[in-house]
Every structure is written in structure tokens, then in C-alpha cells.
């Protein structure tokens, strides 16, 4: 249920409604808007209905929320898109485009610093890089771990770019939150609900990737796991899904972008690298993502993709990154967005 307060409702009236709802044991979220405050009550709708909130001072109306995802729903958030800053870079909100770029995995100090500098110079908003890698085979390289996080932190110092890195296991959560500006939840862990709850409590923004075989409804319910822990800075990432098509690594579901824009207030970025698995497709898919209204991109970049430890075939050449970014920026500009 969503309780919409009247524009003239006082702080005491808002608090009285919040406290009344909280007594029933449902999850309560107070969302001050420009004109009115809305109070989300997520849980047993019957019990909330029995409270007779319509009669309380300052209440304008009580609206049922019918969707299976509650906190991520645009119904709950007054239809105002969520936007937030990461080290001065705006994510979401409709006027900026966020370019997150870097290697699949952190490999060495020299390569990390070189790619970071190349993407910074090319106009990237943030640096990505995996220190803990989810690998399909247990015998593949699993990342440098904490040493990788330290290299990313050094690259941030050198370039000023905030860092996005994946949390694979709750045991590394504190370390990850210390070194990374944005915590990534990978596609394979989208439905690892215990990990989502840990990530949601870290006090960092979270980039949540869509599961390989997950519906968009399931993605938004996974986002609810983060939001209910008090993590309000969540960005969703479409990274391709499993279909019968095998020509590309995954099938990039670009329709998910405008669909998500209709159904959630959260920002949406697109990862064309993991979807395509082929660098030649990354730029056209990136332009398409900008054209369907994505809030940004997550792309893999390497100095020498032939030598990359992981995902070389889909990595953009670092030397081509500036031209790539300019092309994408031109498409984002058609929708009134500038690189953040
Ligand atoms: C990644 O971005 O490093 C990654 C492993 O992607 P995904 O979780 O989408 O497979
Ligand atoms: Mn990768």
C-alpha cells in the first residue's frame, strides 16, 4: 500500500502515520517528494487496510500497489526517477549518460593503471574491474582478490574515477565496500538473496545485473532485497539473457530498457560486452542502448585484448575508447543527455 500525504501535511502528521503503519510489522518507507510525501507500506495489505489510515490527519489517499515488486516500483516512488551521484557523476534522472568502462578482471598494476587512464581520457564516468570473478569453470582465473581491489583503489587515486567492482561472497563485503565506490552484483548472483541483503547494508550504491535467465519482474524483486535494507542507490543492468540464439554470447534484451523505465524509478544501464561476447557488436549495441533511453553503459576495455586473462574477444581496445565514447555520446545527446 502507498499512503499519499496531503501537500500541507505536517511533519508530526507524517510521523504519526509512519508509526501507526510500523506497529503492524510491515516494512515502511517514507519518501518525501517535491509536493507531497508518500509512505510505502510493504507487507500484509489486509493489516494496513484495517488501520483506517484514510481517516488520519494529513492523509490524502491510500493506494494499493498491485505489482509483485514493491520498493522498486515506479508506483511507490511517485513516478520520480531515482538519481544519485557517485563521486560527482550523476547516475539516473534522465539528463546524463554514465559510461562505466574497464577490464573484465584486474590483471596487473601496469595494465590496470593504463586502462584506467585511457578510459578517463576518453570520457568514462567510472572505472570497472573485477577482483573477485565468478567463473563458469572452477579451474579458470578467479581474480586477484583483495590485491585487485587495492590496484583499483590506486587507479582511482591516479585518475579520479570512482570504481565499480563485483561482490561475489559476503565474506569480502567489508573489504569491497572499503575499496569500491559502487558494489556490483553479478548476473549469477542476482537471486542470491542472502548476498543481496549483505550488499544492501554496505552503505554503497549497488549495480545489480539481470540474471542470465531472469525475467524483468524477478530483477525488480531482487532490487527490492537491496532497497528494503535501506540501500536507495541501486542501478539495474541489462546484460543479455539466454535464448535459443547462440550466434551471440547472450541475447541483449533492449526492450527491457524502456520496459524498466515504465515500471521502476531506478536507473538502468546496459552491458553490451557480456551480451555480445564480440567487440565488433559492442559499439552498435551501445548506440542502440543510448537510443532506447538507457542511463549508461558498462563496457569492457583492455590495452591488448588478445592477451586478456578473461573475456578478451569482447573487450574494446583501449586506444579506440575515445572514439567509441564520442559515438555513444552523440547518440545519448539525441535524447538530451550528456556524459556524466
Ligand atoms: C562482469 O561484469 O564482470 C560479469 C562477470 O558480468 P555478468 O555478471 O553479467 O556475467
Ligand atoms: Mn567479463
Short mmCIF file of C-alpha atoms and ligand atoms in Angstrom, two decimals:
data_model
loop_
_atom_site.label_atom_id
_atom_site.label_comp_id
_atom_site.label_asym_id
_atom_site.label_seq_id
_atom_site.Cartn_x
_atom_site.Cartn_y
_atom_site.Cartn_z
CA UNK A 1 0.00 0.00 0.00
CA UNK A 2 1.09 3.58 -0.56
CA UNK A 3 -0.19 6.34 1.68
CA UNK A 4 -0.04 9.67 -0.12
CA UNK A 5 0.02 12.57 2.32
CA UNK A 6 -1.70 15.86 1.53
CA UNK A 7 0.65 18.66 0.38
CA UNK A 8 0.02 20.58 3.60
CA UNK A 9 0.59 17.58 5.93
CA UNK A 10 2.87 18.46 8.84
CA UNK A 11 5.96 16.54 9.91
CA UNK A 12 4.07 15.34 13.01
CA UNK A 13 1.20 14.02 10.89
CA UNK A 14 3.63 12.18 8.61
CA UNK A 15 5.39 10.68 11.62
CA UNK A 16 2.07 9.62 13.18
CA UNK A 17 1.14 7.72 10.01
CA UNK A 18 4.59 6.15 9.77
CA UNK A 19 4.46 4.99 13.38
CA UNK A 20 0.92 3.62 13.02
CA UNK A 21 1.91 1.58 9.96
CA UNK A 22 5.17 0.39 11.56
CA UNK A 23 3.20 -1.04 14.51
CA UNK A 24 1.73 -3.70 12.21
CA UNK A 25 5.22 -5.02 11.48
CA UNK A 26 5.18 -4.25 7.75
CA UNK A 27 8.15 -2.59 6.04
CA UNK A 28 7.71 1.20 5.99
CA UNK A 29 9.44 3.63 3.67
CA UNK A 30 8.93 7.40 3.90
CA UNK A 31 9.53 9.16 0.59
CA UNK A 32 9.44 12.93 0.66
CA UNK A 33 8.58 14.30 -2.79
CA UNK A 34 8.58 17.80 -4.20
CA UNK A 35 4.91 18.40 -3.43
CA UNK A 36 3.83 15.56 -1.19
CA UNK A 37 5.28 12.82 0.94
CA UNK A 38 4.38 9.22 0.22
CA UNK A 39 4.67 6.42 2.75
CA UNK A 40 5.15 2.94 1.38
CA UNK A 41 3.83 0.04 3.46
CA UNK A 42 5.13 -3.23 2.10
CA UNK A 43 3.82 -6.42 3.56
CA UNK A 44 0.38 -7.66 4.53
CA UNK A 45 -2.05 -5.28 2.74
CA UNK A 46 -5.02 -6.53 4.80
CA UNK A 47 -3.50 -5.38 8.07
CA UNK A 48 -2.65 -1.98 6.63
CA UNK A 49 -6.18 -1.63 5.26
CA UNK A 50 -7.61 -2.37 8.73
CA UNK A 51 -5.74 0.60 10.20
CA UNK A 52 -8.21 3.04 8.62
CA UNK A 53 -5.40 5.38 7.59
CA UNK A 54 -7.72 7.41 5.34
CA UNK A 55 -9.15 9.00 8.47
CA UNK A 56 -5.83 10.15 9.89
CA UNK A 57 -4.87 13.83 9.80
CA UNK A 58 -2.81 14.82 6.77
CA UNK A 59 -3.61 11.72 4.70
CA UNK A 60 -4.77 12.41 1.16
CA UNK A 61 -5.33 8.85 -0.11
CA UNK A 62 -4.32 5.23 0.32
CA UNK A 63 -3.38 3.47 -2.91
CA UNK A 64 -2.89 -0.27 -3.29
CA UNK A 65 0.30 -1.42 -5.01
CA UNK A 66 -0.52 -4.37 -7.17
CA UNK A 67 2.88 -5.29 -8.58
CA UNK A 68 4.99 -8.11 -7.17
CA UNK A 69 7.94 -5.75 -6.78
CA UNK A 70 7.15 -3.05 -4.27
CA UNK A 71 10.03 -0.74 -3.42
CA UNK A 72 11.46 -0.75 -6.96
CA UNK A 73 8.07 0.05 -8.47
CA UNK A 74 7.53 3.45 -10.05
CA UNK A 75 4.09 3.41 -8.37
CA UNK A 76 5.75 3.58 -4.97
CA UNK A 77 8.19 6.33 -5.78
CA UNK A 78 5.65 8.87 -7.01
CA UNK A 79 6.95 8.34 -10.55
CA UNK A 80 10.02 10.42 -9.80
CA UNK A 81 13.09 8.73 -11.27
CA UNK A 82 15.83 7.97 -8.76
CA UNK A 83 19.12 9.70 -9.39
CA UNK A 84 22.25 9.92 -7.28
CA UNK A 85 25.86 10.95 -7.51
CA UNK A 86 28.93 8.76 -7.33
CA UNK A 87 31.94 11.00 -6.74
CA UNK A 88 30.22 13.78 -8.63
CA UNK A 89 28.97 11.60 -11.51
CA UNK A 90 25.20 11.65 -11.82
CA UNK A 91 23.51 8.28 -12.33
CA UNK A 92 19.86 8.30 -13.46
CA UNK A 93 17.49 11.22 -13.68
CA UNK A 94 17.28 11.45 -17.46
CA UNK A 95 19.77 14.17 -18.35
CA UNK A 96 23.09 12.37 -18.07
CA UNK A 97 24.67 9.25 -19.54
CA UNK A 98 27.08 7.26 -17.46
CA UNK A 99 29.94 5.40 -19.12
CA UNK A 100 31.43 2.69 -16.90
CA UNK A 101 34.47 1.11 -18.52
CA UNK A 102 37.47 -1.02 -17.69
CA UNK A 103 38.89 -4.51 -17.80
CA UNK A 104 36.90 -7.66 -17.15
CA UNK A 105 39.32 -8.57 -14.41
CA UNK A 106 42.12 -6.67 -12.74
CA UNK A 107 45.30 -8.30 -14.05
CA UNK A 108 48.36 -6.25 -13.12
CA UNK A 109 49.24 -2.83 -11.76
CA UNK A 110 50.54 -1.61 -15.11
CA UNK A 111 47.56 -2.81 -17.16
CA UNK A 112 45.03 -1.51 -14.63
CA UNK A 113 46.57 1.95 -14.50
CA UNK A 114 46.93 2.09 -18.29
CA UNK A 115 43.30 1.14 -18.98
CA UNK A 116 42.06 3.46 -16.25
CA UNK A 117 43.94 6.38 -17.79
CA UNK A 118 42.72 5.50 -21.30
CA UNK A 119 39.06 5.37 -20.29
CA UNK A 120 39.38 8.54 -18.21
CA UNK A 121 40.92 10.38 -21.14
CA UNK A 122 38.18 9.03 -23.40
CA UNK A 123 35.40 10.40 -21.20
CA UNK A 124 34.42 7.48 -18.93
CA UNK A 125 32.42 8.29 -15.81
CA UNK A 126 33.63 5.33 -13.77
CA UNK A 127 36.18 2.54 -13.86
CA UNK A 128 35.06 -1.09 -13.73
CA UNK A 129 37.20 -4.11 -12.90
CA UNK A 130 36.67 -7.46 -11.25
CA UNK A 131 38.82 -8.53 -8.32
CA UNK A 132 36.59 -11.49 -7.44
CA UNK A 133 35.46 -13.22 -10.61
CA UNK A 134 32.54 -15.63 -10.92
CA UNK A 135 33.86 -18.21 -13.38
CA UNK A 136 31.81 -20.90 -15.06
CA UNK A 137 34.69 -23.32 -14.64
CA UNK A 138 36.26 -23.63 -11.19
CA UNK A 139 39.64 -24.04 -12.91
CA UNK A 140 39.55 -20.60 -14.59
CA UNK A 141 41.29 -17.49 -13.17
CA UNK A 142 39.22 -16.23 -10.25
CA UNK A 143 40.70 -12.76 -9.88
CA UNK A 144 43.41 -11.17 -7.75
CA UNK A 145 41.11 -10.75 -4.75
CA UNK A 146 42.00 -8.04 -2.24
CA UNK A 147 45.20 -7.24 -4.15
CA UNK A 148 42.97 -6.45 -7.14
CA UNK A 149 40.84 -4.12 -5.04
CA UNK A 150 43.98 -2.31 -3.93
CA UNK A 151 45.02 -1.82 -7.55
CA UNK A 152 41.59 -0.43 -8.38
CA UNK A 153 41.87 1.98 -5.46
CA UNK A 154 45.26 3.07 -6.77
CA UNK A 155 43.75 3.62 -10.22
CA UNK A 156 41.04 5.75 -8.63
CA UNK A 157 43.69 7.85 -6.92
CA UNK A 158 45.53 8.28 -10.20
CA UNK A 159 42.53 9.10 -12.40
CA UNK A 160 39.82 10.39 -10.06
CA UNK A 161 37.43 7.80 -11.50
CA UNK A 162 35.14 6.09 -8.99
CA UNK A 163 35.41 2.30 -9.05
CA UNK A 164 32.77 -0.40 -9.69
CA UNK A 165 33.68 -3.92 -8.60
CA UNK A 166 31.81 -7.17 -8.03
CA UNK A 167 30.95 -8.65 -4.65
CA UNK A 168 30.99 -12.40 -5.05
CA UNK A 169 30.96 -13.60 -1.47
CA UNK A 170 29.65 -11.99 1.71
CA UNK A 171 32.97 -12.66 3.45
CA UNK A 172 34.58 -9.95 1.29
CA UNK A 173 31.85 -7.38 1.71
CA UNK A 174 33.63 -5.01 4.11
CA UNK A 175 36.81 -5.06 2.08
CA UNK A 176 34.89 -4.45 -1.12
CA UNK A 177 32.92 -1.57 0.37
CA UNK A 178 36.17 -0.02 1.59
CA UNK A 179 37.80 -0.03 -1.84
CA UNK A 180 34.94 0.25 -4.33
CA UNK A 181 32.59 3.19 -4.80
CA UNK A 182 29.88 1.00 -6.32
CA UNK A 183 29.24 -2.63 -5.42
CA UNK A 184 28.37 -4.83 -8.40
CA UNK A 185 26.16 -7.88 -8.02
CA UNK A 186 26.82 -10.15 -10.97
CA UNK A 187 24.24 -11.89 -13.11
CA UNK A 188 24.93 -15.23 -11.45
CA UNK A 189 24.14 -13.79 -8.05
CA UNK A 190 21.03 -11.79 -8.89
CA UNK A 191 18.97 -14.31 -6.98
CA UNK A 192 21.45 -14.88 -4.16
CA UNK A 193 19.12 -13.22 -1.70
CA UNK A 194 21.41 -13.52 1.32
CA UNK A 195 24.17 -11.76 -0.63
CA UNK A 196 21.74 -9.06 -1.77
CA UNK A 197 20.84 -8.34 1.85
CA UNK A 198 24.52 -8.05 2.76
CA UNK A 199 25.15 -5.76 -0.24
CA UNK A 200 22.15 -3.64 0.67
CA UNK A 201 23.61 -2.91 4.09
CA UNK A 202 27.06 -1.78 2.94
CA UNK A 203 26.15 1.89 2.54
CA UNK A 204 27.38 1.89 -1.04
CA UNK A 205 25.42 2.21 -4.28
CA UNK A 206 24.77 -1.19 -5.87
CA UNK A 207 24.83 -2.08 -9.56
CA UNK A 208 22.55 -5.09 -9.92
CA UNK A 209 22.91 -7.20 -13.04
CA UNK A 210 19.99 -9.12 -14.50
CA UNK A 211 20.33 -12.89 -14.15
CA UNK A 212 21.13 -14.89 -17.26
CA UNK A 213 17.67 -16.44 -17.22
CA UNK A 214 15.73 -13.99 -15.10
CA UNK A 215 12.64 -12.05 -16.04
CA UNK A 216 12.47 -8.32 -15.51
CA UNK A 217 9.91 -8.89 -12.73
CA UNK A 218 12.47 -11.09 -10.98
CA UNK A 219 15.11 -8.40 -11.48
CA UNK A 220 12.90 -5.83 -9.77
CA UNK A 221 12.10 -8.19 -6.90
CA UNK A 222 15.85 -8.73 -6.47
CA UNK A 223 16.22 -4.93 -6.36
CA UNK A 224 13.59 -4.91 -3.59
CA UNK A 225 16.01 -7.01 -1.48
CA UNK A 226 18.55 -4.18 -1.70
CA UNK A 227 16.03 -1.39 -1.22
CA UNK A 228 14.45 -2.96 1.84
CA UNK A 229 17.88 -2.92 3.54
CA UNK A 230 17.93 0.85 3.14
CA UNK A 231 20.08 0.92 0.02
CA UNK A 232 18.38 3.58 -2.09
CA UNK A 233 21.15 3.97 -4.65
CA UNK A 234 20.51 0.99 -6.91
CA UNK A 235 21.22 0.85 -10.63
CA UNK A 236 19.91 -2.01 -12.75
CA UNK A 237 21.95 -3.55 -15.55
CA UNK A 238 20.64 -5.42 -18.60
CA UNK A 239 23.49 -7.71 -19.71
CA UNK A 240 21.84 -10.17 -22.07
CA UNK A 241 19.76 -13.26 -21.40
CA UNK A 242 19.78 -16.89 -22.51
CA UNK A 243 17.66 -17.57 -25.56
CA UNK A 244 17.79 -20.23 -28.30
CA UNK A 245 20.13 -17.92 -30.26
CA UNK A 246 23.76 -18.90 -29.96
CA UNK A 247 25.34 -16.53 -32.50
CA UNK A 248 25.87 -14.01 -29.74
CA UNK A 249 27.03 -14.96 -26.25
CA UNK A 250 23.66 -13.87 -24.82
CA UNK A 251 20.73 -12.02 -26.36
CA UNK A 252 20.74 -8.36 -25.37
CA UNK A 253 17.19 -7.58 -24.34
CA UNK A 254 16.98 -3.94 -25.32
CA UNK A 255 13.22 -3.94 -24.83
CA UNK A 256 13.93 -4.40 -21.14
CA UNK A 257 15.24 -0.82 -21.02
CA UNK A 258 12.07 1.08 -21.95
CA UNK A 259 10.00 -1.53 -20.07
CA UNK A 260 12.02 -0.92 -16.91
CA UNK A 261 11.73 2.82 -17.44
CA UNK A 262 7.95 2.41 -17.32
CA UNK A 263 7.86 0.16 -14.27
CA UNK A 264 10.65 1.29 -11.97
CA UNK A 265 12.12 4.55 -10.74
CA UNK A 266 15.63 3.04 -10.71
CA UNK A 267 18.30 3.94 -13.29
CA UNK A 268 19.08 1.35 -15.96
CA UNK A 269 22.40 0.73 -17.66
CA UNK A 270 23.29 -1.75 -20.39
CA UNK A 271 26.27 -4.10 -20.64
CA UNK A 272 26.68 -4.89 -24.35
CA UNK A 273 30.06 -6.57 -23.79
CA UNK A 274 28.85 -9.66 -21.94
CA UNK A 275 25.70 -9.79 -24.08
CA UNK A 276 27.53 -9.81 -27.39
CA UNK A 277 30.76 -11.58 -26.50
CA UNK A 278 32.21 -9.89 -29.59
CA UNK A 279 33.77 -6.42 -29.59
CA UNK A 280 32.53 -5.70 -33.11
CA UNK A 281 28.95 -5.66 -31.82
CA UNK A 282 29.66 -3.56 -28.76
CA UNK A 283 29.52 -0.14 -30.39
CA UNK A 284 26.31 -0.67 -32.40
CA UNK A 285 24.60 -2.18 -29.34
CA UNK A 286 25.85 0.71 -27.22
CA UNK A 287 24.39 3.25 -29.61
CA UNK A 288 21.13 1.31 -29.54
CA UNK A 289 21.15 1.28 -25.74
CA UNK A 290 21.55 5.06 -25.72
CA UNK A 291 18.73 5.36 -28.24
CA UNK A 292 16.24 3.32 -26.17
CA UNK A 293 16.84 5.53 -23.15
CA UNK A 294 19.45 3.72 -21.08
CA UNK A 295 21.09 5.80 -18.34
CA UNK A 296 24.50 4.47 -19.23
CA UNK A 297 26.71 1.59 -20.26
CA UNK A 298 29.08 -0.89 -18.68
CA UNK A 299 31.75 -1.94 -21.18
CA UNK A 300 34.93 -3.97 -21.05
CA UNK A 301 38.14 -2.37 -22.28
CA UNK A 302 41.67 -3.76 -22.48
CA UNK A 303 45.01 -2.46 -23.75
CA UNK A 304 45.73 -5.71 -25.55
CA UNK A 305 42.57 -7.87 -25.71
CA UNK A 306 44.45 -10.77 -27.33
CA UNK A 307 46.41 -11.11 -24.09
CA UNK A 308 43.46 -10.57 -21.73
CA UNK A 309 43.11 -13.17 -19.00
CA UNK A 310 39.35 -13.14 -19.36
CA UNK A 311 36.75 -12.01 -21.96
CA UNK A 312 39.33 -10.70 -24.48
CA UNK A 313 37.10 -11.19 -27.56
CA UNK A 314 34.52 -8.74 -26.24
CA UNK A 315 36.93 -6.12 -24.87
CA UNK A 316 37.22 -2.82 -26.72
CA UNK A 317 40.77 -1.72 -27.50
CA UNK A 318 41.79 0.98 -25.04
CA UNK A 319 43.16 3.01 -27.95
CA UNK A 320 39.67 3.01 -29.56
CA UNK A 321 37.83 4.01 -26.42
CA UNK A 322 37.73 7.78 -27.02
CA UNK A 323 36.17 7.32 -30.48
CA UNK A 324 33.70 4.81 -29.03
CA UNK A 325 32.73 7.21 -26.24
CA UNK A 326 32.26 10.10 -28.69
CA UNK A 327 29.98 7.99 -30.88
CA UNK A 328 27.87 6.87 -27.93
CA UNK A 329 27.77 10.40 -26.51
CA UNK A 330 26.39 11.69 -29.82
CA UNK A 331 23.54 9.17 -29.65
CA UNK A 332 22.84 9.93 -25.99
CA UNK A 333 22.77 13.64 -26.92
CA UNK A 334 19.83 12.96 -29.27
CA UNK A 335 17.83 12.23 -26.13
CA UNK A 336 19.17 15.32 -24.37
CA UNK A 337 21.78 13.51 -22.30
CA UNK A 338 25.40 14.45 -21.68
CA UNK A 339 28.17 12.20 -20.39
CA UNK A 340 28.25 12.37 -16.59
C1 LIG B 1 31.21 -8.73 -15.09
O1 LIG B 1 30.62 -7.68 -15.37
O2 LIG B 1 32.38 -8.76 -14.75
C2 LIG B 1 30.49 -10.01 -15.17
C3 LIG B 1 31.01 -11.13 -14.67
O3 LIG B 1 29.30 -9.94 -15.79
P1 LIG B 1 27.97 -10.84 -15.60
O4 LIG B 1 27.73 -10.99 -14.14
O5 LIG B 1 26.92 -10.02 -16.29
O6 LIG B 1 28.22 -12.14 -16.30
MN1 LIG B 2 33.85 -10.06 -18.25
#
